[in-house]
Short mmCIF file of C-alpha atoms and ligand atoms in Angstrom, two decimals:
data_model
loop_
_atom_site.label_atom_id
_atom_site.label_comp_id
_atom_site.label_asym_id
_atom_site.label_seq_id
_atom_site.Cartn_x
_atom_site.Cartn_y
_atom_site.Cartn_z
CA MET A 1 44.89 81.23 62.95
CA LYS A 2 43.69 77.78 61.89
CA PRO A 3 41.47 76.07 64.49
CA VAL A 4 43.59 73.87 66.72
CA ARG A 5 43.44 70.12 66.12
CA VAL A 6 45.49 67.99 68.51
CA ARG A 7 45.62 64.30 69.00
CA PHE A 8 46.59 61.73 71.57
CA ALA A 9 48.00 58.73 69.70
CA PRO A 10 48.62 55.87 72.07
CA SER A 11 49.70 52.37 71.13
CA PRO A 12 47.62 50.06 73.29
CA THR A 13 50.31 47.63 74.26
CA GLY A 14 50.19 47.69 78.07
CA PHE A 15 48.86 49.52 81.08
CA PHE A 16 47.94 53.18 80.88
CA HIS A 17 50.63 54.97 82.85
CA ILE A 18 51.18 58.42 84.19
CA GLY A 19 53.34 59.55 81.27
CA SER A 20 50.63 58.65 78.78
CA ALA A 21 48.03 60.30 81.01
CA ARG A 22 50.09 63.48 81.04
CA THR A 23 50.38 63.49 77.22
CA ALA A 24 46.64 62.86 76.85
CA LEU A 25 45.80 65.53 79.45
CA PHE A 26 48.05 68.21 77.94
CA ASN A 27 46.53 67.64 74.50
CA TRP A 28 43.06 67.79 76.00
CA LEU A 29 43.83 70.94 78.01
CA TYR A 30 45.20 72.63 74.94
CA ALA A 31 42.16 71.70 72.85
CA ARG A 32 39.83 72.94 75.56
CA HIS A 33 41.90 76.10 76.11
CA THR A 34 41.81 77.05 72.44
CA GLY A 35 38.31 75.76 71.64
CA GLY A 36 39.96 73.28 69.28
CA THR A 37 39.42 69.58 68.66
CA PHE A 38 40.88 66.72 70.63
CA VAL A 39 41.33 63.59 68.54
CA LEU A 40 42.02 60.12 69.95
CA ARG A 41 43.84 57.99 67.43
CA ILE A 42 44.82 54.43 68.21
CA GLU A 43 48.24 53.54 66.88
CA ASP A 44 47.67 49.79 66.77
CA THR A 45 49.83 48.77 63.83
CA ASP A 46 52.02 46.52 65.94
CA ARG A 47 49.67 43.55 65.75
CA GLU A 48 51.73 41.36 68.04
CA ARG A 49 51.92 43.80 70.92
CA ASN A 50 48.42 45.35 70.84
CA THR A 51 45.79 43.79 73.01
CA PRO A 52 42.03 44.42 73.37
CA GLU A 53 42.54 44.56 77.16
CA ALA A 54 45.11 47.32 76.83
CA LEU A 55 42.68 49.30 74.61
CA GLU A 56 39.84 48.79 77.09
CA GLY A 57 42.07 49.89 79.92
CA LEU A 58 43.18 52.95 78.06
CA LEU A 59 39.63 54.04 77.19
CA ARG A 60 38.49 53.34 80.76
CA SER A 61 41.31 55.45 82.28
CA MET A 62 40.71 58.30 79.86
CA ARG A 63 37.03 58.35 80.73
CA TRP A 64 37.80 58.09 84.42
CA LEU A 65 40.08 61.14 84.17
CA GLY A 66 37.35 62.98 82.28
CA LEU A 67 39.43 63.38 79.13
CA ASP A 68 36.61 63.25 76.59
CA TRP A 69 37.65 63.13 72.96
CA ASP A 70 35.83 64.90 70.16
CA GLU A 71 36.87 62.44 67.47
CA GLY A 72 37.99 58.86 67.83
CA PRO A 73 36.69 55.47 68.96
CA GLY A 74 33.05 55.74 69.89
CA ALA A 75 32.93 59.48 69.12
CA GLY A 76 33.09 59.33 65.33
CA GLY A 77 34.43 62.20 63.26
CA GLU A 78 35.02 62.95 59.61
CA PHE A 79 38.68 61.94 59.59
CA GLY A 80 38.25 58.28 60.54
CA PRO A 81 38.80 55.46 60.88
CA TYR A 82 40.63 56.29 64.07
CA PHE A 83 42.38 52.92 64.39
CA GLN A 84 45.54 52.75 62.30
CA SER A 85 44.92 49.08 61.70
CA GLU A 86 41.88 50.12 59.60
CA ARG A 87 43.72 52.76 57.53
CA GLY A 88 45.73 50.51 55.21
CA ASP A 89 44.27 52.01 52.02
CA ILE A 90 45.02 55.56 53.13
CA TYR A 91 48.67 54.61 53.76
CA GLN A 92 48.86 52.94 50.39
CA SER A 93 47.70 56.06 48.57
CA TYR A 94 50.18 58.24 50.47
CA LEU A 95 52.89 55.77 49.60
CA GLU A 96 51.96 56.09 45.95
CA GLN A 97 52.36 59.86 46.19
CA LEU A 98 55.90 59.46 47.44
CA GLN A 99 56.65 56.84 44.81
CA LYS A 100 55.41 59.13 42.06
CA ALA A 101 57.56 61.92 43.41
CA GLY A 102 60.59 59.56 43.25
CA ARG A 103 61.12 59.69 47.00
CA THR A 104 61.22 55.94 47.61
CA TYR A 105 63.21 52.85 46.66
CA GLU A 106 63.06 49.23 47.53
CA LYS A 107 65.84 47.23 49.21
CA GLU A 108 65.59 43.67 50.48
CA GLY A 109 61.82 43.80 50.32
CA ALA A 110 61.49 46.95 52.41
CA ILE A 111 60.53 50.37 51.07
CA TYR A 112 62.84 53.21 52.03
CA PHE A 113 62.17 56.91 52.17
CA LYS A 114 64.83 58.68 50.20
CA LEU A 115 66.32 61.84 51.74
CA GLU A 116 67.44 64.68 49.56
CA GLY A 117 71.11 65.58 49.58
CA GLU A 118 74.56 64.50 48.52
CA ARG A 119 75.29 60.78 49.03
CA TYR A 120 78.52 59.31 50.31
CA THR A 121 79.69 56.11 52.07
CA GLU A 122 81.19 55.90 55.50
CA TYR A 123 82.46 53.07 57.69
CA ASP A 124 80.05 52.48 60.54
CA ASP A 125 81.74 51.22 63.68
CA TYR A 126 78.61 49.79 65.09
CA LEU A 127 77.51 47.89 62.01
CA GLN A 128 81.15 47.22 61.09
CA THR A 129 80.54 47.88 57.44
CA GLU A 130 80.38 50.64 54.86
CA VAL A 131 77.05 52.45 54.92
CA GLU A 132 75.51 54.92 52.54
CA LYS A 133 74.87 58.29 54.12
CA VAL A 134 73.27 61.50 52.94
CA ARG A 135 74.38 65.04 53.50
CA ALA A 136 70.93 66.53 53.96
CA GLU A 137 69.96 70.06 54.99
CA PRO A 138 69.55 70.10 58.74
CA VAL A 139 65.92 70.23 59.80
CA LEU A 140 64.86 73.00 62.14
CA ILE A 141 62.49 71.86 64.82
CA ARG A 142 60.73 74.88 66.27
CA ASP A 143 59.60 73.40 69.52
CA LEU A 144 57.24 75.51 71.60
CA ILE A 145 58.79 74.18 74.78
CA ARG A 146 62.39 73.49 73.93
CA GLY A 147 62.97 76.33 71.45
CA ASP A 148 64.78 75.72 68.19
CA VAL A 149 66.49 72.37 67.75
CA SER A 150 68.42 71.71 64.58
CA ARG A 151 69.04 68.17 63.49
CA ALA A 152 70.08 66.48 60.27
CA GLU A 153 69.06 63.00 59.19
CA ASN A 154 71.82 61.24 57.37
CA ARG A 155 70.29 57.92 56.47
CA ASP A 156 67.29 56.94 54.42
CA PHE A 157 64.76 55.10 56.55
CA VAL A 158 62.24 52.32 56.12
CA ILE A 159 58.59 53.31 55.66
CA TYR A 160 57.20 49.91 54.68
CA ARG A 161 58.64 46.73 56.16
CA ALA A 162 59.34 43.65 54.06
CA ASN A 163 56.21 42.04 55.52
CA GLY A 164 54.11 44.84 54.01
CA ASP A 165 53.44 46.79 57.23
CA PRO A 166 54.01 50.53 57.19
CA THR A 167 56.33 51.79 59.96
CA PHE A 168 55.58 54.07 62.89
CA HIS A 169 57.23 57.12 61.32
CA PHE A 170 55.20 56.79 58.16
CA VAL A 171 51.75 56.16 59.60
CA ASN A 172 52.23 58.73 62.33
CA VAL A 173 53.01 61.50 59.80
CA VAL A 174 50.42 60.38 57.21
CA ASP A 175 47.72 60.43 59.90
CA ASP A 176 48.78 63.81 61.21
CA ILE A 177 48.50 65.15 57.65
CA ALA A 178 45.24 63.33 56.83
CA MET A 179 43.65 64.32 60.11
CA GLY A 180 44.69 67.97 59.81
CA ILE A 181 46.68 67.97 63.06
CA THR A 182 48.01 71.46 63.86
CA HIS A 183 49.99 70.76 67.04
CA VAL A 184 51.91 67.65 68.00
CA ILE A 185 52.15 67.47 71.78
CA ARG A 186 54.04 64.38 72.90
CA GLY A 187 56.80 63.08 75.18
CA GLU A 188 60.38 64.25 74.83
CA ASP A 189 61.39 60.67 73.94
CA HIS A 190 59.92 61.39 70.51
CA LEU A 191 62.12 64.40 69.84
CA SER A 192 64.66 62.12 68.18
CA ASN A 193 61.98 61.09 65.66
CA THR A 194 60.86 64.59 64.80
CA SER A 195 63.45 65.39 62.16
CA LYS A 196 62.40 62.24 60.26
CA HIS A 197 58.80 63.30 60.58
CA ILE A 198 59.47 66.81 59.32
CA GLU A 199 61.34 65.34 56.30
CA LEU A 200 58.20 63.33 55.56
CA PHE A 201 55.83 66.30 55.95
CA GLN A 202 58.01 68.25 53.53
CA ALA A 203 58.16 65.38 51.03
CA PHE A 204 54.36 65.37 51.02
CA GLY A 205 54.28 69.15 50.58
CA ALA A 206 52.23 69.32 53.76
CA PRO A 207 52.49 72.04 56.41
CA VAL A 208 54.67 71.01 59.37
CA PRO A 209 52.66 71.06 62.59
CA GLU A 210 53.78 72.97 65.65
CA TYR A 211 55.65 70.78 68.10
CA ALA A 212 55.65 70.67 71.86
CA HIS A 213 57.79 67.97 73.41
CA LEU A 214 56.89 67.42 77.02
CA PRO A 215 59.68 67.02 79.59
CA LEU A 216 60.69 63.73 81.06
CA ILE A 217 59.08 62.55 84.27
CA LEU A 218 61.65 61.44 86.89
CA LYS A 219 61.10 58.94 89.65
CA ASP A 220 59.92 60.00 93.07
CA PRO A 221 63.21 60.53 94.97
CA SER A 222 62.11 57.99 97.59
CA ILE A 223 62.05 55.36 94.86
CA GLY A 224 65.27 56.19 93.10
CA LYS A 225 66.92 58.23 90.39
CA GLY A 226 66.29 58.60 86.71
CA LYS A 227 63.30 58.37 84.44
CA MET A 228 60.11 57.09 85.99
CA SER A 229 59.29 53.67 84.64
CA LYS A 230 55.94 51.94 84.12
CA ARG A 231 56.92 49.56 86.86
CA ASP A 232 57.54 52.23 89.50
CA ARG A 233 55.05 52.62 92.32
CA GLY A 234 52.44 55.18 91.39
CA ALA A 235 52.92 54.82 87.65
CA LEU A 236 49.63 53.15 86.72
CA ILE A 237 46.43 55.12 86.43
CA ASP A 238 44.32 52.03 87.16
CA GLU A 239 45.97 51.85 90.55
CA TYR A 240 44.64 55.27 91.51
CA GLN A 241 41.19 54.22 90.49
CA GLU A 242 41.53 51.01 92.52
CA ARG A 243 42.75 53.02 95.51
CA HIS A 244 39.75 55.31 95.26
CA PHE A 245 41.60 58.52 94.44
CA LEU A 246 39.35 61.22 93.09
CA PRO A 247 39.82 61.43 89.35
CA ALA A 248 39.73 65.24 89.43
CA ALA A 249 42.56 65.22 91.98
CA VAL A 250 44.70 62.89 89.88
CA ARG A 251 44.03 65.04 86.83
CA ASN A 252 45.01 68.14 88.80
CA TYR A 253 48.23 66.49 89.96
CA VAL A 254 49.17 65.25 86.49
CA ALA A 255 48.67 68.77 85.09
CA LEU A 256 51.48 69.88 87.37
CA LEU A 257 53.99 67.48 85.78
CA GLY A 258 55.72 70.12 83.70
CA TRP A 259 53.16 72.88 83.91
CA SER A 260 52.27 75.31 86.70
CA PRO A 261 50.04 78.36 87.06
CA LYS A 262 53.14 80.42 87.99
CA ASP A 263 51.80 81.45 91.38
CA ASP A 264 52.79 78.40 93.44
CA ARG A 265 49.28 77.17 93.80
CA GLU A 266 48.80 73.46 93.43
CA VAL A 267 45.11 72.83 93.97
CA LEU A 268 43.29 74.27 90.98
CA ASP A 269 39.91 73.72 89.55
CA VAL A 270 40.02 72.16 86.07
CA GLY A 271 38.25 75.22 84.58
CA GLU A 272 41.10 77.39 85.80
CA ILE A 273 43.73 75.02 84.48
CA ILE A 274 42.05 75.13 81.09
CA GLU A 275 41.90 78.88 81.17
CA LYS A 276 45.58 79.32 82.09
CA PHE A 277 47.07 76.48 80.08
CA GLU A 278 49.64 77.67 77.53
CA LEU A 279 52.13 75.39 75.79
CA SER A 280 54.82 78.08 76.15
CA ASP A 281 54.49 77.85 79.93
CA ILE A 282 55.54 74.20 80.02
CA GLN A 283 58.99 73.75 81.50
CA LYS A 284 61.73 72.02 79.61
CA SER A 285 63.52 70.67 82.64
CA PRO A 286 62.34 67.27 83.85
CA ALA A 287 59.30 67.01 86.07
CA ARG A 288 59.58 64.90 89.17
CA PHE A 289 56.89 62.49 90.27
CA ASP A 290 55.94 63.20 93.87
CA GLU A 291 53.76 60.61 95.53
CA LYS A 292 53.18 62.78 98.58
CA LYS A 293 52.01 65.75 96.56
CA MET A 294 49.56 63.51 94.71
CA ALA A 295 48.18 62.28 98.07
CA TYR A 296 48.04 65.82 99.44
CA ILE A 297 46.07 67.16 96.46
CA ASN A 298 43.70 64.22 96.67
CA PHE A 299 43.14 65.01 100.37
CA GLU A 300 42.47 68.66 99.59
CA TYR A 301 39.85 67.60 97.04
CA LEU A 302 38.26 65.17 99.49
CA LYS A 303 38.09 67.77 102.25
CA ALA A 304 36.37 70.24 99.94
CA LEU A 305 33.62 67.90 98.80
CA PRO A 306 30.11 68.53 100.10
CA VAL A 307 29.17 65.54 102.25
CA GLU A 308 26.58 64.40 99.69
CA THR A 309 29.26 64.11 97.03
CA TYR A 310 31.72 62.59 99.45
CA ALA A 311 29.05 59.94 100.19
CA TRP A 312 28.65 59.27 96.50
CA PHE A 313 32.31 58.34 96.27
CA ALA A 314 32.41 56.61 99.68
CA ARG A 315 29.39 54.29 99.29
CA PRO A 316 30.98 51.94 96.74
CA VAL A 317 34.17 51.85 98.86
CA LEU A 318 32.16 50.73 101.88
CA THR A 319 30.01 48.28 99.99
CA ALA A 320 33.11 46.74 98.37
CA ALA A 321 34.59 46.36 101.86
CA GLY A 322 31.42 44.52 102.91
CA LEU A 323 30.50 47.16 105.50
CA MET A 324 27.38 48.48 103.91
CA ALA A 325 24.54 47.01 101.88
CA GLU A 326 24.11 48.64 98.52
CA GLU A 327 20.71 49.97 99.62
CA GLY A 328 22.02 50.98 103.06
CA SER A 329 20.66 54.22 104.59
CA GLU A 330 21.97 57.36 102.88
CA SER A 331 21.23 59.61 105.84
CA TYR A 332 23.13 57.36 108.22
CA LEU A 333 26.03 57.15 105.77
CA GLN A 334 26.19 60.96 105.54
CA ARG A 335 26.07 61.38 109.30
CA VAL A 336 29.02 58.99 109.65
CA LEU A 337 30.96 60.68 106.89
CA ALA A 338 30.35 64.13 108.30
CA LEU A 339 32.40 62.90 111.27
CA CYS A 340 35.10 61.17 109.31
CA GLN A 341 35.65 63.26 106.17
CA GLU A 342 38.26 65.59 107.68
CA LYS A 343 39.93 62.95 109.81
CA ILE A 344 41.21 60.73 107.05
CA THR A 345 43.39 61.64 104.10
CA SER A 346 42.15 59.12 101.56
CA LEU A 347 39.07 57.05 100.79
CA GLU A 348 41.32 54.02 100.93
CA GLU A 349 41.56 54.45 104.71
CA LEU A 350 37.80 54.83 105.13
CA PRO A 351 36.71 51.18 105.69
CA LYS A 352 39.29 50.65 108.46
CA PHE A 353 38.60 54.04 110.01
CA CYS A 354 34.84 53.73 110.22
CA ALA A 355 34.10 49.97 110.24
CA TYR A 356 32.57 50.13 113.75
CA PHE A 357 29.82 52.44 112.54
CA PHE A 358 28.55 49.61 110.39
CA THR A 359 29.38 46.35 112.12
CA ASP A 360 30.01 44.82 115.51
CA GLN A 361 32.81 42.76 113.98
CA PHE A 362 35.41 45.52 114.06
CA GLU A 363 39.08 45.14 114.93
CA ARG A 364 40.25 45.97 118.39
CA ASP A 365 43.60 47.53 119.13
CA SER A 366 45.09 45.28 121.80
CA ALA A 367 47.95 47.68 122.65
CA ALA A 368 45.44 50.41 123.35
CA TYR A 369 43.50 48.02 125.57
CA GLU A 370 46.61 47.06 127.54
CA LYS A 371 47.28 50.69 128.20
CA LEU A 372 43.78 51.42 129.37
CA ASN A 373 43.60 48.31 131.48
CA LYS A 374 46.83 49.10 133.28
CA LYS A 375 45.04 51.77 135.26
CA GLY A 376 43.01 48.99 136.83
CA ASP A 377 39.62 50.76 136.65
CA PHE A 378 38.54 49.73 133.13
CA GLN A 379 35.58 47.59 134.11
CA VAL A 380 34.45 49.96 136.84
CA ARG A 381 34.43 52.98 134.51
CA LEU A 382 32.72 50.98 131.83
CA SER A 383 29.91 49.89 134.10
CA GLU A 384 29.49 53.42 135.52
CA ALA A 385 29.22 54.79 131.99
CA ARG A 386 26.79 52.08 130.97
CA THR A 387 24.45 52.81 133.85
CA ALA A 388 24.57 56.56 133.29
CA LEU A 389 24.14 56.36 129.51
CA ALA A 390 21.33 53.79 129.73
CA ALA A 391 19.37 56.39 131.68
CA ILE A 392 19.17 58.57 128.55
CA ALA A 393 15.91 57.87 126.69
CA ALA A 394 16.15 56.84 123.01
CA ASP A 395 14.62 60.10 121.78
CA GLU A 396 16.95 62.17 123.94
CA TRP A 397 20.10 60.54 122.69
CA ASN A 398 22.07 63.51 121.35
CA THR A 399 25.39 65.24 121.86
CA ALA A 400 24.05 67.79 124.33
CA ASN A 401 22.51 65.17 126.60
CA LEU A 402 25.54 62.92 126.33
CA GLU A 403 27.66 65.87 127.40
CA SER A 404 25.53 66.50 130.50
CA CYS A 405 25.46 62.81 131.31
CA PHE A 406 29.29 62.67 131.42
CA ALA A 407 29.41 65.98 133.28
CA ALA A 408 27.10 64.61 135.97
CA LEU A 409 29.16 61.46 136.23
CA ALA A 410 32.32 63.53 136.63
CA GLU A 411 30.79 65.59 139.31
CA GLN A 412 29.45 62.63 141.21
CA HIS A 413 32.90 60.97 141.28
CA SER A 414 34.94 64.18 141.52
CA LEU A 415 36.82 63.22 138.36
CA LYS A 416 37.30 64.66 134.91
CA GLN A 417 35.01 63.39 132.13
CA HIS A 418 38.18 62.08 130.60
CA ALA A 419 38.15 59.26 133.15
CA TRP A 420 35.34 57.64 131.10
CA TRP A 421 35.88 58.82 127.51
CA PRO A 422 38.79 56.60 126.36
CA VAL A 423 37.29 53.57 128.01
CA VAL A 424 33.92 54.12 126.40
CA ARG A 425 35.49 55.00 123.09
CA TYR A 426 37.52 51.79 123.16
CA ALA A 427 34.48 49.69 124.03
CA VAL A 428 32.45 51.22 121.23
CA SER A 429 35.08 51.44 118.53
CA GLY A 430 38.06 49.24 119.44
CA VAL A 431 40.46 52.18 119.33
CA THR A 432 41.25 55.23 121.46
CA SER A 433 41.27 57.83 118.71
CA GLY A 434 38.84 58.72 115.95
CA PRO A 435 36.12 61.22 115.20
CA ASP A 436 34.81 63.63 117.83
CA PHE A 437 33.71 61.52 120.74
CA LEU A 438 30.24 62.66 121.67
CA PRO A 439 28.95 63.10 118.09
CA MET A 440 30.35 59.65 117.37
CA LEU A 441 28.25 58.16 120.21
CA GLU A 442 25.22 60.07 118.98
CA VAL A 443 25.54 58.75 115.44
CA ILE A 444 26.20 55.12 116.42
CA GLY A 445 23.01 55.27 118.46
CA ARG A 446 21.86 54.44 121.90
CA ASP A 447 21.14 50.73 121.58
CA VAL A 448 24.38 49.87 119.88
CA VAL A 449 26.44 51.93 122.30
CA ILE A 450 24.76 50.36 125.35
CA ALA A 451 25.16 46.87 123.92
CA ARG A 452 28.89 47.43 123.32
CA LEU A 453 29.39 48.71 126.83
CA SER A 454 27.82 45.57 128.19
CA VAL A 455 30.57 43.18 127.18
N1 LIG B 501 52.09 55.90 69.22
C1 LIG B 501 53.09 56.81 69.65
C2 LIG B 501 53.37 56.63 71.11
O1 LIG B 501 52.53 56.05 71.77
C3 LIG B 501 52.62 58.21 69.33
C4 LIG B 501 53.68 59.26 69.25
C5 LIG B 501 53.14 60.61 68.92
O2 LIG B 501 52.40 61.17 69.71
O3 LIG B 501 53.43 61.09 67.83
O4 LIG B 501 54.36 57.03 71.63
#
C-alpha cells in the first residue's frame, strides 16, 4: 500500500472550533497510526474572509493540542507552498490541462468544468428558468465510514470565477492531487461536494483518494437540539486554553467525538488512541457534544498528574490570578497543591480554592460565619485554640503535634476536637470546608495561623 498522506485543510476565517479540532485530530491520529504524513494546508483563497488573527489562532490551537504537522506552515515540505494563496501558478497549469482536454468552457467571464454525459434542458422551479442539465454517470463514493454512496452531478460547475479566482472545488482537488493525498478525512458537511471532486479527479486522470466523512457533532442536550454551532458554549478551543483545561484531556475528549476504543473506556493515553485508531471504527451516526464528559476527563487527567507536573500547570494560573509571584517558592507551591489536587475538579477553580495559602486578603464566607457564630462560643474557642497552638514551637509545627495539641484541648474541656476545628478553619481560610484540616494548618505555617487566629 502507498504510504498514507493526509491533510487538514482549514480556511482561516474565524475561531478554531471543536469540529475543526476533531477533523485535524482524526487526520493526525490516522497519520500517526499508519506512520504516514500529516499535511497542514491553509485554504486561504477567500481573501475577504481570511484574517491573520484567525491563522495565528488556528496554529496556536493546533500546537496547544499537540497536533504537530509534518508538512505545512513553518514545517516546510516538498509539496509547498502550503498556502493556497501562493499556489496560483499551479492552479493555472492544472486549468490548462483541463482546457487542453476540452473539459472547460467560458460563460459570462467564469470558467466552467464540463461534465461528461447527455445534455438536456429542464425548467428549474427555484431559478424559474430553463437550465441545461447533464445526464452523467453516477459517481460512486466509497466512504470508509458511511459505506458506498452513489450520487450524480447534473450541472456543470464553475472552477474559475469571473474575477479570476479559482473556486474551492477546484483548488481543493488540485492540491489533493499535487500533494499526493491518499485519504480525505473531513466533516460530513462536505459529502455533498465529493461527487464534484471525484469528477475532477477523474478528469485529471488522477487516482481518487479514499474518503472518510466524519459524523456531525450535535449540541450538548442541555444547550439544545441540532448541530453544534460555533457560537455554542464549549465550541471554541481557545476557551479551553483560557480556562486552563489540560490540552491532553481536551484531545482525549475530542477523539471520542465519533470514535471509541470499543470497550467503554473514556480516559485513554494518546499512545493508545494512536495504536487503536482505525477509520473503519468511526461511527456514522452523529456524535453528541457532552460538556460534563469533557470536564470529567479533564479532572481524571488532573488527578493523575504527579504533583510536580500539576504545579507546572498551576503556577501560571496562580500568578495570573495575582496570588503568586513568578519566582514564588516551588516547594511551598507543591505542598499546597498536594493538598488541593484531588479536591478540585479543574484548574479554573484553583485560585478561589487556595487563595488563603498565598494571601491574607482572601474572601470570607459570611453565611458560614453566621452559622458558626450562632453557637455563641466562636471567640472563646478561637482564643483557646490560639493559646494552645501558640505553645507549639516553630520547628515542631507539624500535623502530628497539631493533632496532639487539639487532643489535649479536647480532653481538658471534655469536648470533641471538632469543637475547635471549624472555628479555626474559618479563621484561617474564610470557609468551613477545604483540604484536610491539620495538614492545611501545617502547610500554612505557624506564624500565619497564629496571626489569623488573633483577629
Ligand atoms: N477548506 C475546507 C474546509 O475548511 C476543506 C475541506 C476539505 O477538507 O476538503 O472545510
